[in-house]
PDB file of C-alpha atoms in Angstrom:
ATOM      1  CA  UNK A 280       0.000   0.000   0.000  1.00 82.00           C
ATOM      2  CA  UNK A 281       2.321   2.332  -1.446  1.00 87.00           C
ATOM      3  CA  UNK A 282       1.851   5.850  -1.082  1.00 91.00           C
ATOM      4  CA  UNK A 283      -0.668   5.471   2.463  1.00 94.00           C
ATOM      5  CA  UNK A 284      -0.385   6.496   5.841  1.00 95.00           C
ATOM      6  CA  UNK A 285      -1.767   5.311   8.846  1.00 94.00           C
ATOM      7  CA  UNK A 286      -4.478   7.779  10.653  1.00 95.00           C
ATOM      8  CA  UNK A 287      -2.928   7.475  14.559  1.00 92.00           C
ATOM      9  CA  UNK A 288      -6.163   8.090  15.745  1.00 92.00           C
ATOM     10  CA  UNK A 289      -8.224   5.615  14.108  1.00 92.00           C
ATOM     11  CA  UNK A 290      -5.628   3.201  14.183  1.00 89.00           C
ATOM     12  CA  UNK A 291      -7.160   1.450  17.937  1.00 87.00           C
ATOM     13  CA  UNK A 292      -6.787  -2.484  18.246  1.00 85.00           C
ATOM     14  CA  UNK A 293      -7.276  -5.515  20.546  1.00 79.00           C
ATOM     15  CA  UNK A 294      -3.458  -6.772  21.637  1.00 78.00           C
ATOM     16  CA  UNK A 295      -1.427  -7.420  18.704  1.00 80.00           C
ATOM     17  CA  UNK A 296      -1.945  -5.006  15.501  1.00 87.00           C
ATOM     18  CA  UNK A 297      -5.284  -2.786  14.343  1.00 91.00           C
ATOM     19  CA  UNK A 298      -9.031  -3.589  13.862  1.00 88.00           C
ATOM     20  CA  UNK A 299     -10.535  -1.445  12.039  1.00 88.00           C
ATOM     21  CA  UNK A 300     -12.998  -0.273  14.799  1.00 89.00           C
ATOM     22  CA  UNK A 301     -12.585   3.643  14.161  1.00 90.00           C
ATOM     23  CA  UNK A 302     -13.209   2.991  10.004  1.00 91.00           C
ATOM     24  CA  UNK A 303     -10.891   4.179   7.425  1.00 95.00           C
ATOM     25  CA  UNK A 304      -7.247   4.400   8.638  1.00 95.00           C
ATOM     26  CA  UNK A 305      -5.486   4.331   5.796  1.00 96.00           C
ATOM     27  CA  UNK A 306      -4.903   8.287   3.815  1.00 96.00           C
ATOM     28  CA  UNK A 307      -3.471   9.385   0.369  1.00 95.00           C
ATOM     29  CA  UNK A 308      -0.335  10.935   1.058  1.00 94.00           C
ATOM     30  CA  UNK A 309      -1.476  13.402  -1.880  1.00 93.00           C
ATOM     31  CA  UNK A 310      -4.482  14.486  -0.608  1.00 94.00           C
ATOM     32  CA  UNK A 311      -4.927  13.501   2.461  1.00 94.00           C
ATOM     33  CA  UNK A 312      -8.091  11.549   2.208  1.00 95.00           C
ATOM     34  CA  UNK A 313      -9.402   8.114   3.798  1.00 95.00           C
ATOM     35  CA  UNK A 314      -8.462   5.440   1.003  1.00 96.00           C
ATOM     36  CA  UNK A 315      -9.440   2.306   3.130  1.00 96.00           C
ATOM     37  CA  UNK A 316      -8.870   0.222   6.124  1.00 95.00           C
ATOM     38  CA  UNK A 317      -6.193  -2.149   7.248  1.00 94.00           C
ATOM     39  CA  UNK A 318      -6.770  -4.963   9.702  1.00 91.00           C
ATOM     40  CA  UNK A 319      -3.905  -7.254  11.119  1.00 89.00           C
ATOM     41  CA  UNK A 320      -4.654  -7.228  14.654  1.00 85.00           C
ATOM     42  CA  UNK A 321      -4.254 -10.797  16.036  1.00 79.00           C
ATOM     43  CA  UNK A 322      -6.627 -13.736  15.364  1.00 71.00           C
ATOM     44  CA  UNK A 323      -7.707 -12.130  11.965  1.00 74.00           C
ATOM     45  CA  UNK A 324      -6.772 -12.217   8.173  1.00 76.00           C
ATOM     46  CA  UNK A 325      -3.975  -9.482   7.499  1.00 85.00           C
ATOM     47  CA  UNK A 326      -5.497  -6.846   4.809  1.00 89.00           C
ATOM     48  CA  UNK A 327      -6.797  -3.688   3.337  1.00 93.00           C
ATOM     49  CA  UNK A 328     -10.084  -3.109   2.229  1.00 93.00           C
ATOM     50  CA  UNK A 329     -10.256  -0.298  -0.033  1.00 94.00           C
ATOM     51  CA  UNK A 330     -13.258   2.254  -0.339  1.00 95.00           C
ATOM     52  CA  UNK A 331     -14.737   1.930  -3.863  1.00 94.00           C
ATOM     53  CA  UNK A 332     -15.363   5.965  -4.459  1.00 94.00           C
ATOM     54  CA  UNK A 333     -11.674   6.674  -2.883  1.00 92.00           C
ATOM     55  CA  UNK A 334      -9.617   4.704  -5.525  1.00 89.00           C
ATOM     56  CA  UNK A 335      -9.175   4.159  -9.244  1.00 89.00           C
ATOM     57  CA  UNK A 336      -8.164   0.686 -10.410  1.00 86.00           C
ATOM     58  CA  UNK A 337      -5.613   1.225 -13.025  1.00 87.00           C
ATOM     59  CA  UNK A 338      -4.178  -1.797 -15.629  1.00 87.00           C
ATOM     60  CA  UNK A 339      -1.792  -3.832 -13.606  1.00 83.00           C
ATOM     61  CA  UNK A 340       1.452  -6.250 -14.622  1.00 81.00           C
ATOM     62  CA  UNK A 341       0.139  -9.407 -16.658  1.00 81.00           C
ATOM     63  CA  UNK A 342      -1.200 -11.586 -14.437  1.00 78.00           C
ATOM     64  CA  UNK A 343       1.020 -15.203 -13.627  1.00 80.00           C
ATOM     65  CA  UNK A 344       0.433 -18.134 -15.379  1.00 88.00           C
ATOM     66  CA  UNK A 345      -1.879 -20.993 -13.761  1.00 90.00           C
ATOM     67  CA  UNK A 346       0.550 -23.428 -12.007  1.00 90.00           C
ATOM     68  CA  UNK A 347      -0.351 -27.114 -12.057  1.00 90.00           C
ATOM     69  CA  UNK A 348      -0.426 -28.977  -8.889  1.00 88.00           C
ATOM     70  CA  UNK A 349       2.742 -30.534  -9.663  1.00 86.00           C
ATOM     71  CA  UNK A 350       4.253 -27.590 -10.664  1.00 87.00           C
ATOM     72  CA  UNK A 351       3.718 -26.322  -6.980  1.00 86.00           C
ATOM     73  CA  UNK A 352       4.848 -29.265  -5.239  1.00 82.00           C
ATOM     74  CA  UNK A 353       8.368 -29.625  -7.418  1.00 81.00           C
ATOM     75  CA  UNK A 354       8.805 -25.658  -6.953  1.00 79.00           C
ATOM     76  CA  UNK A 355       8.072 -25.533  -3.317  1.00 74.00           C
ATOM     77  CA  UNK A 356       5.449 -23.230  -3.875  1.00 73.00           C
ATOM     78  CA  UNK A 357       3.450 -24.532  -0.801  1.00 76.00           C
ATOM     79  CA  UNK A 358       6.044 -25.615   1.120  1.00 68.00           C
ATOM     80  CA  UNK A 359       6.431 -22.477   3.526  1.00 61.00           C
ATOM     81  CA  UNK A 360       5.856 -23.399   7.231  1.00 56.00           C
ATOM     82  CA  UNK A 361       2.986 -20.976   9.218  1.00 60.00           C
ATOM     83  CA  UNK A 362       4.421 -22.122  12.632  1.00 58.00           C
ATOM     84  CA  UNK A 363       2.356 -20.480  15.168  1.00 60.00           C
ATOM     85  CA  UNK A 364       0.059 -18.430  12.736  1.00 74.00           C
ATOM     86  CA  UNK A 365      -1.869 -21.874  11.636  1.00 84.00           C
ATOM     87  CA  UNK A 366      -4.780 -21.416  14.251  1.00 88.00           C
ATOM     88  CA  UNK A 367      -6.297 -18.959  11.632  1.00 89.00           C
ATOM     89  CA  UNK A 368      -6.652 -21.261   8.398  1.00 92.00           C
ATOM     90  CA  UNK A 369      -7.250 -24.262  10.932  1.00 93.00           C
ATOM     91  CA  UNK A 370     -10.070 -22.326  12.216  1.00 93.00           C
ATOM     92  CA  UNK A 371     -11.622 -22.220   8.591  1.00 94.00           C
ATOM     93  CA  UNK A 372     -10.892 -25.588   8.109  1.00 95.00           C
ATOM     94  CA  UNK A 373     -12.623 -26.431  11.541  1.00 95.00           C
ATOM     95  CA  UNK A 374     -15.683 -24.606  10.453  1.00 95.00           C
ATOM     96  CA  UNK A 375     -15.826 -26.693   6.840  1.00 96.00           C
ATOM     97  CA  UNK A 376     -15.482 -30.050   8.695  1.00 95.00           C
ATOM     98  CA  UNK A 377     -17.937 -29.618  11.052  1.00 94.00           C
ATOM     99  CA  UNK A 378     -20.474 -28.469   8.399  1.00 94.00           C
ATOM    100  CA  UNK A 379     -19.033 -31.341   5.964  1.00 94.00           C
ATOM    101  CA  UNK A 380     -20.207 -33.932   8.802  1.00 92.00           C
ATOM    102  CA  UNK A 381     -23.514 -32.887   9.318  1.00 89.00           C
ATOM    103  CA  UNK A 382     -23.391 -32.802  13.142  1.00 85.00           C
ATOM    104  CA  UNK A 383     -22.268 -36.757  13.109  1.00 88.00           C
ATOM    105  CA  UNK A 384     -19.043 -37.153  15.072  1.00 89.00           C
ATOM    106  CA  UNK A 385     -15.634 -37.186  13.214  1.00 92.00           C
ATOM    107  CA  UNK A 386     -12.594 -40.085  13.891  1.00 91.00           C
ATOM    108  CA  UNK A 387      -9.887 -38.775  12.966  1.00 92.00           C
ATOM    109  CA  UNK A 388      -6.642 -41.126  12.977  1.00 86.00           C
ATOM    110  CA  UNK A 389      -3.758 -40.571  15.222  1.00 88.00           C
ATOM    111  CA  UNK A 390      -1.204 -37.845  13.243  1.00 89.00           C
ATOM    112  CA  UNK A 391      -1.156 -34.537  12.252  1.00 90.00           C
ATOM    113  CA  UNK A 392      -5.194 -33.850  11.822  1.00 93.00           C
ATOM    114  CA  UNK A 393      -5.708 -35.439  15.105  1.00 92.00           C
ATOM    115  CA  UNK A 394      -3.404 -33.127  16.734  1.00 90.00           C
ATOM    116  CA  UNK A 395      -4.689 -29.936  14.415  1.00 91.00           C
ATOM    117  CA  UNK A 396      -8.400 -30.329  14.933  1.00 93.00           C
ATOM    118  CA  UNK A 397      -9.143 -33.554  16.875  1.00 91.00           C
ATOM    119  CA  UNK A 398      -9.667 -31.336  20.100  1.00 90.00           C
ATOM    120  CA  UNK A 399     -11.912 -29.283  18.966  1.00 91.00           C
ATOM    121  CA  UNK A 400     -14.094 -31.600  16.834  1.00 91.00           C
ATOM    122  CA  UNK A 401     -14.329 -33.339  20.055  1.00 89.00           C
ATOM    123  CA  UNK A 402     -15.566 -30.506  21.923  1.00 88.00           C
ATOM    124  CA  UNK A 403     -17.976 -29.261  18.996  1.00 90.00           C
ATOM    125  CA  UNK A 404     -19.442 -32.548  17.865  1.00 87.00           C
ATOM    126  CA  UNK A 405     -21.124 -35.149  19.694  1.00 80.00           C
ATOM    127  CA  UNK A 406     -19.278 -38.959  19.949  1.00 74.00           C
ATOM    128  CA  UNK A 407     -20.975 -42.310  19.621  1.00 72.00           C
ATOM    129  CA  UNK A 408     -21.493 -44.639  16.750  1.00 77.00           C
ATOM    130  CA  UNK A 409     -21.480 -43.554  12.992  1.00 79.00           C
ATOM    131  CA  UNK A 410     -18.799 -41.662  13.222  1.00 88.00           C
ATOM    132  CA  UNK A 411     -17.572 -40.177   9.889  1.00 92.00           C
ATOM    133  CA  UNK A 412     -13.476 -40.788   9.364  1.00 93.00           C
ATOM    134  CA  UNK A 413     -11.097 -38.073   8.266  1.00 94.00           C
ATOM    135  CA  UNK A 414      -8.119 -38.244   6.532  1.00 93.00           C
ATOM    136  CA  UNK A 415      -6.150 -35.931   4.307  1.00 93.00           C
ATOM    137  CA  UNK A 416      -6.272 -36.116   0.401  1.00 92.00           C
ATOM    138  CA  UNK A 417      -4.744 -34.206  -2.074  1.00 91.00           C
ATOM    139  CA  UNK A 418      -1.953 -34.149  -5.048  1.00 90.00           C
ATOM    140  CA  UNK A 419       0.891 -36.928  -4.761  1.00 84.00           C
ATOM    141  CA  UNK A 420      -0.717 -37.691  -1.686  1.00 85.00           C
ATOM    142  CA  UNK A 421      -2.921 -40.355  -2.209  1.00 81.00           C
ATOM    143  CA  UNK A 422      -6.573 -40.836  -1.619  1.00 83.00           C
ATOM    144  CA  UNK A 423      -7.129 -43.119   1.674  1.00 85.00           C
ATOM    145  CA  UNK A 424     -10.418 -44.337   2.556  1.00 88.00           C
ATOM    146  CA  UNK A 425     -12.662 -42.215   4.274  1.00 90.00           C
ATOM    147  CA  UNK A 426     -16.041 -40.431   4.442  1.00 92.00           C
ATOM    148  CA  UNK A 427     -14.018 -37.087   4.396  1.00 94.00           C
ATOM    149  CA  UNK A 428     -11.118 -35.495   3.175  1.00 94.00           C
ATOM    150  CA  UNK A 429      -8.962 -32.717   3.656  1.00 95.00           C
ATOM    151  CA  UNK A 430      -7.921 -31.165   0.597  1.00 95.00           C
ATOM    152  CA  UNK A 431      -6.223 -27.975  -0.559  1.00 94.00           C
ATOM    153  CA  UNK A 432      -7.217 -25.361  -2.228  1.00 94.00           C
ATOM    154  CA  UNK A 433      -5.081 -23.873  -5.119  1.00 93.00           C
ATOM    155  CA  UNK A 434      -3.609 -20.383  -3.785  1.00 89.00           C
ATOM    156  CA  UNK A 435      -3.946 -18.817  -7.404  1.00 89.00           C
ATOM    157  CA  UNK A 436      -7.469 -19.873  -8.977  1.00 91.00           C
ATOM    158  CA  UNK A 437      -9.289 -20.696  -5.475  1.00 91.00           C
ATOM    159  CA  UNK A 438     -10.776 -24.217  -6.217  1.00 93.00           C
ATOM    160  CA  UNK A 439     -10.509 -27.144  -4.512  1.00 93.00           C
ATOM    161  CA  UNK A 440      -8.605 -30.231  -5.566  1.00 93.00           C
ATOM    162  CA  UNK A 441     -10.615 -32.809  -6.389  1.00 91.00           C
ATOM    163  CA  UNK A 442     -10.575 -36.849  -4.827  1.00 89.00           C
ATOM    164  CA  UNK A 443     -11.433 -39.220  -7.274  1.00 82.00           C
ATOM    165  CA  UNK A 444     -13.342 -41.354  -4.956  1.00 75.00           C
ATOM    166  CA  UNK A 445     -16.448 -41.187  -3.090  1.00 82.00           C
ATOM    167  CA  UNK A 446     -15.192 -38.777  -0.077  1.00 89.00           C
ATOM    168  CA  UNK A 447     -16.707 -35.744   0.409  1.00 92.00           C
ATOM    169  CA  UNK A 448     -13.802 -32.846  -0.100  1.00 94.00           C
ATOM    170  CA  UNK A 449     -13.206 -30.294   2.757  1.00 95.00           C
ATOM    171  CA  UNK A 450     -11.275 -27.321   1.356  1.00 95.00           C
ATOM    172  CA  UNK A 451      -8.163 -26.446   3.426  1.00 95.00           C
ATOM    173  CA  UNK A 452      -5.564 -23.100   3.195  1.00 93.00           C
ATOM    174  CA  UNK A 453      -2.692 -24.857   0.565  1.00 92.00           C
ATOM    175  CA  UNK A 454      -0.258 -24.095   2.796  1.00 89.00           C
ATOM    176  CA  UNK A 455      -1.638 -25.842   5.894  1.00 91.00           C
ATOM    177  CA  UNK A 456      -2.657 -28.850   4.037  1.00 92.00           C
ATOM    178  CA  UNK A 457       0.962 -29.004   2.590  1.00 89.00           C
ATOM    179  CA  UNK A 458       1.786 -28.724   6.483  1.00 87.00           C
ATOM    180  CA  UNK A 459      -0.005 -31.628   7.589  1.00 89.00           C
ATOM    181  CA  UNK A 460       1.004 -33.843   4.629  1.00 87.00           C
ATOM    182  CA  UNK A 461       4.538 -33.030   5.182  1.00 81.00           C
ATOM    183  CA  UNK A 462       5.601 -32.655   8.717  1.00 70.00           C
ATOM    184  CA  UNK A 463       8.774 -31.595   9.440  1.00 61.00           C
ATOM    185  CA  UNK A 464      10.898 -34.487  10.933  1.00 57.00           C
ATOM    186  CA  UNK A 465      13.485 -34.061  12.544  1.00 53.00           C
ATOM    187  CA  UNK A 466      16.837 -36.479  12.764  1.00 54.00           C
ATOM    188  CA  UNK A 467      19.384 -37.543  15.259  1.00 53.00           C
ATOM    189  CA  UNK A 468      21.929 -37.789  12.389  1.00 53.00           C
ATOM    190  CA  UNK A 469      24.187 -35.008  11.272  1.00 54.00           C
ATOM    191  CA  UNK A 470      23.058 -34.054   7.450  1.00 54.00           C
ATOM    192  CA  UNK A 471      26.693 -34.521   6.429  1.00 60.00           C
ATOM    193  CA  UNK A 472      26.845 -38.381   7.702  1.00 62.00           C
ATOM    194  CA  UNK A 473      26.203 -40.625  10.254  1.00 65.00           C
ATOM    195  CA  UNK A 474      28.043 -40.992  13.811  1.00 67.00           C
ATOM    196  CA  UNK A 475      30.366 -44.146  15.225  1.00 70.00           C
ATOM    197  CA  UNK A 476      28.442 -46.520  16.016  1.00 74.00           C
ATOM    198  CA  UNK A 477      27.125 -46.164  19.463  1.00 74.00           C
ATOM    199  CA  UNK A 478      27.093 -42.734  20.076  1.00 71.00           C
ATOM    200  CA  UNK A 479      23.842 -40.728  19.951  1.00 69.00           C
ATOM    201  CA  UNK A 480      23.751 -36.408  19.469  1.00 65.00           C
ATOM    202  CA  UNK A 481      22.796 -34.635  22.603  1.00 67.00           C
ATOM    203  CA  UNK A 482      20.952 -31.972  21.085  1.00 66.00           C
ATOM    204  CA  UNK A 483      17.654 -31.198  23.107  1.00 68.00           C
ATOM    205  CA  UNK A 484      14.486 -31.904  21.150  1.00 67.00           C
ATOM    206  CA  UNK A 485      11.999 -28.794  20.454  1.00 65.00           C
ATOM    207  CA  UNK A 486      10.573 -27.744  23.624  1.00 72.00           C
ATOM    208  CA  UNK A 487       6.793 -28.697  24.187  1.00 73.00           C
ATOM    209  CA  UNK A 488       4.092 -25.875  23.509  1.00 69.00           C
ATOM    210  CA  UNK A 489       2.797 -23.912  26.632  1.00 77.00           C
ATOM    211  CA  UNK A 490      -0.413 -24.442  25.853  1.00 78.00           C
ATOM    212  CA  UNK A 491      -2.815 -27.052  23.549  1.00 80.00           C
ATOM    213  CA  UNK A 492      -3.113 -25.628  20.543  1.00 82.00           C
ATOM    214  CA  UNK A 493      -6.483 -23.749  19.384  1.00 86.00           C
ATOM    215  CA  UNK A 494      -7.708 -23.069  16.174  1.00 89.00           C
ATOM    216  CA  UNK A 495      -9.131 -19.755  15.785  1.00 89.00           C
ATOM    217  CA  UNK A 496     -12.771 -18.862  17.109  1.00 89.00           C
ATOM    218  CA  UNK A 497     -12.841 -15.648  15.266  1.00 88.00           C
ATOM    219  CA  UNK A 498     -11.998 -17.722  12.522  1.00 90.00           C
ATOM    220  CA  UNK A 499     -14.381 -20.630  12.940  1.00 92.00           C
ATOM    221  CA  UNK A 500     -17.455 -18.338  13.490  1.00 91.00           C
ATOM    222  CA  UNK A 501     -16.228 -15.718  10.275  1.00 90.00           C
ATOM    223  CA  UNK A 502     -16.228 -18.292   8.122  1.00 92.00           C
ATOM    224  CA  UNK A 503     -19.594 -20.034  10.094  1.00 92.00           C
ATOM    225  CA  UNK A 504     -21.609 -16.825   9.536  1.00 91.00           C
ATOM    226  CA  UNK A 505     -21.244 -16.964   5.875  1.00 90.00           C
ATOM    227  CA  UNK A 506     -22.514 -20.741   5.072  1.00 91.00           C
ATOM    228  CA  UNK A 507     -26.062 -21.104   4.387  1.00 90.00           C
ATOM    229  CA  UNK A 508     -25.645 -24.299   6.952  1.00 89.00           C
ATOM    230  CA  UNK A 509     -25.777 -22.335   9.824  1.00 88.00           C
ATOM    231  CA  UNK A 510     -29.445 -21.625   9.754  1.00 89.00           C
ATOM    232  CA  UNK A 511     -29.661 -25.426  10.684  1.00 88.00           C
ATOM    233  CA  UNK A 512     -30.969 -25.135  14.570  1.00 90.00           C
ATOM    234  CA  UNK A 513     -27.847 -27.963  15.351  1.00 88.00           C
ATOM    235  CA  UNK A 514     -25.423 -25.958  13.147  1.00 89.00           C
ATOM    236  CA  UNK A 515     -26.725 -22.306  14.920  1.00 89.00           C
ATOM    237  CA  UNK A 516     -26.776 -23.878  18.785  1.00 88.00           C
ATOM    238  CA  UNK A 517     -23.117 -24.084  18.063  1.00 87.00           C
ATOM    239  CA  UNK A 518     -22.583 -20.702  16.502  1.00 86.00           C
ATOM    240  CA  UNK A 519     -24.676 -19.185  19.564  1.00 84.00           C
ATOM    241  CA  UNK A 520     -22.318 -21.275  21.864  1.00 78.00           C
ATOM    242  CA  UNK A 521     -19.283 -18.778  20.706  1.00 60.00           C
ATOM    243  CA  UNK A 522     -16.968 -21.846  20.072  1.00 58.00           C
TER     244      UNK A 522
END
């Protein structure tokens, strides 16, 4: 944003960054005018929202070719790690499972989408019999059987990759999904070789999280408010909950 200043005094927020609470913040540094509004206080999506009779849109630079799936697996395109800022896109993935099960409860198998969201889909759905399985799906990944699957969504055209069998697709943030079907591991070996036999590297493992992790609320109810499910009185007694 180029050309922008902040307006101090409509720049209030929560904690972490601003919210947008006092309006505009953004001004022209030509004339001085409200242009728009940034956001990227924590727990929410990082952007600008620009008023519509404050801006021209001029021709921009040619827009990027379409990258294949492939093409963004061998380049690495996805492979970027979101560390601690996950809870937001698992918090839209959250939302999409629960309204993919149809208030059933979800088994998940031990691994990384038992650690991500098995807590919460715990807490959010109720447990007994007919429980419908989860698993992850996606390009060079494999299809395992389940009732449904994780799947990303490509960054550039926005649609979901699509399973070839008969599980219902769950969108998921590219970058997340690429996350979970891709963990980091970490070895006891030295990249350049291995050690004498018999002797083991002291190096402490990565220290264990203060807390559980959380997916998002702010997240799960966003993207909650704008599904047509959540008119369903199951789907709404959840919404009203605040979870």
């Amino acid at each position: 944003m180029r050309g922008t200043r902040l307006i101090l005094e409509r720049a209030k927020g929560y904690c972490m960054g601003i919210d947008g609470r006092d309006g505009p913040n953004l001004a022209c540094l030509g004339c001085d005018l409200p242009v728009g509004t940034r956001m990227d206080d924590c727990g929410c999506w990082q952007f600008v929202r620009l008023l519509p009779q404050a801006v021209v849109r001029l021709p921009g630079p040619p827009e990027r070719p379409i990258m294949e799936w492939a093409e963004l697996l061998a380049t690495g395109a996805l492979w970027h790690r979101l560390s601690e800022y996950r809870d937001i896109p698992a918090g839209v993935a959250l939302a999409q499972v629960v309204v993919a099960a149809g208030g059933a409860p979800v088994g998940i198998a031990p691994g990384p989408v038992a650690e991500l969201l098995g807590r919460a889909l715990g807490a959010l759905l109720t447990t007994g019999e007919g429980a419908k399985r989860l698993d992850l799906a996606g390009p060079e990944f494999g299809e395992p059987p389940a009732d449904l699957v994780l799947v990303p969504v490509h960054p550039q055209t926005g649609e979901m990759w699509q399973p070839r069998a008969g599980a219902a697709p769950v969108p998921m943030d590219a970058a997340l999904w690429a996350e979970l079907a891709s963990p980091p591991r970490r070895t006891r070996l030295p990249v350049g070789g291995g050690l004498p036999a018999g002797v083991e590297r002291d190096d402490p493992l990565p220290p264990h999280p203060r807390y559980p992790f959380e997916s998002s609320r702010e997240a799960f109810r966003y993207t909650l408010t704008r599904m047509p499910a959540v008119r369903g009185p199951w789907l709404r007694a959840i919404y009203d909950r605040g979870c």
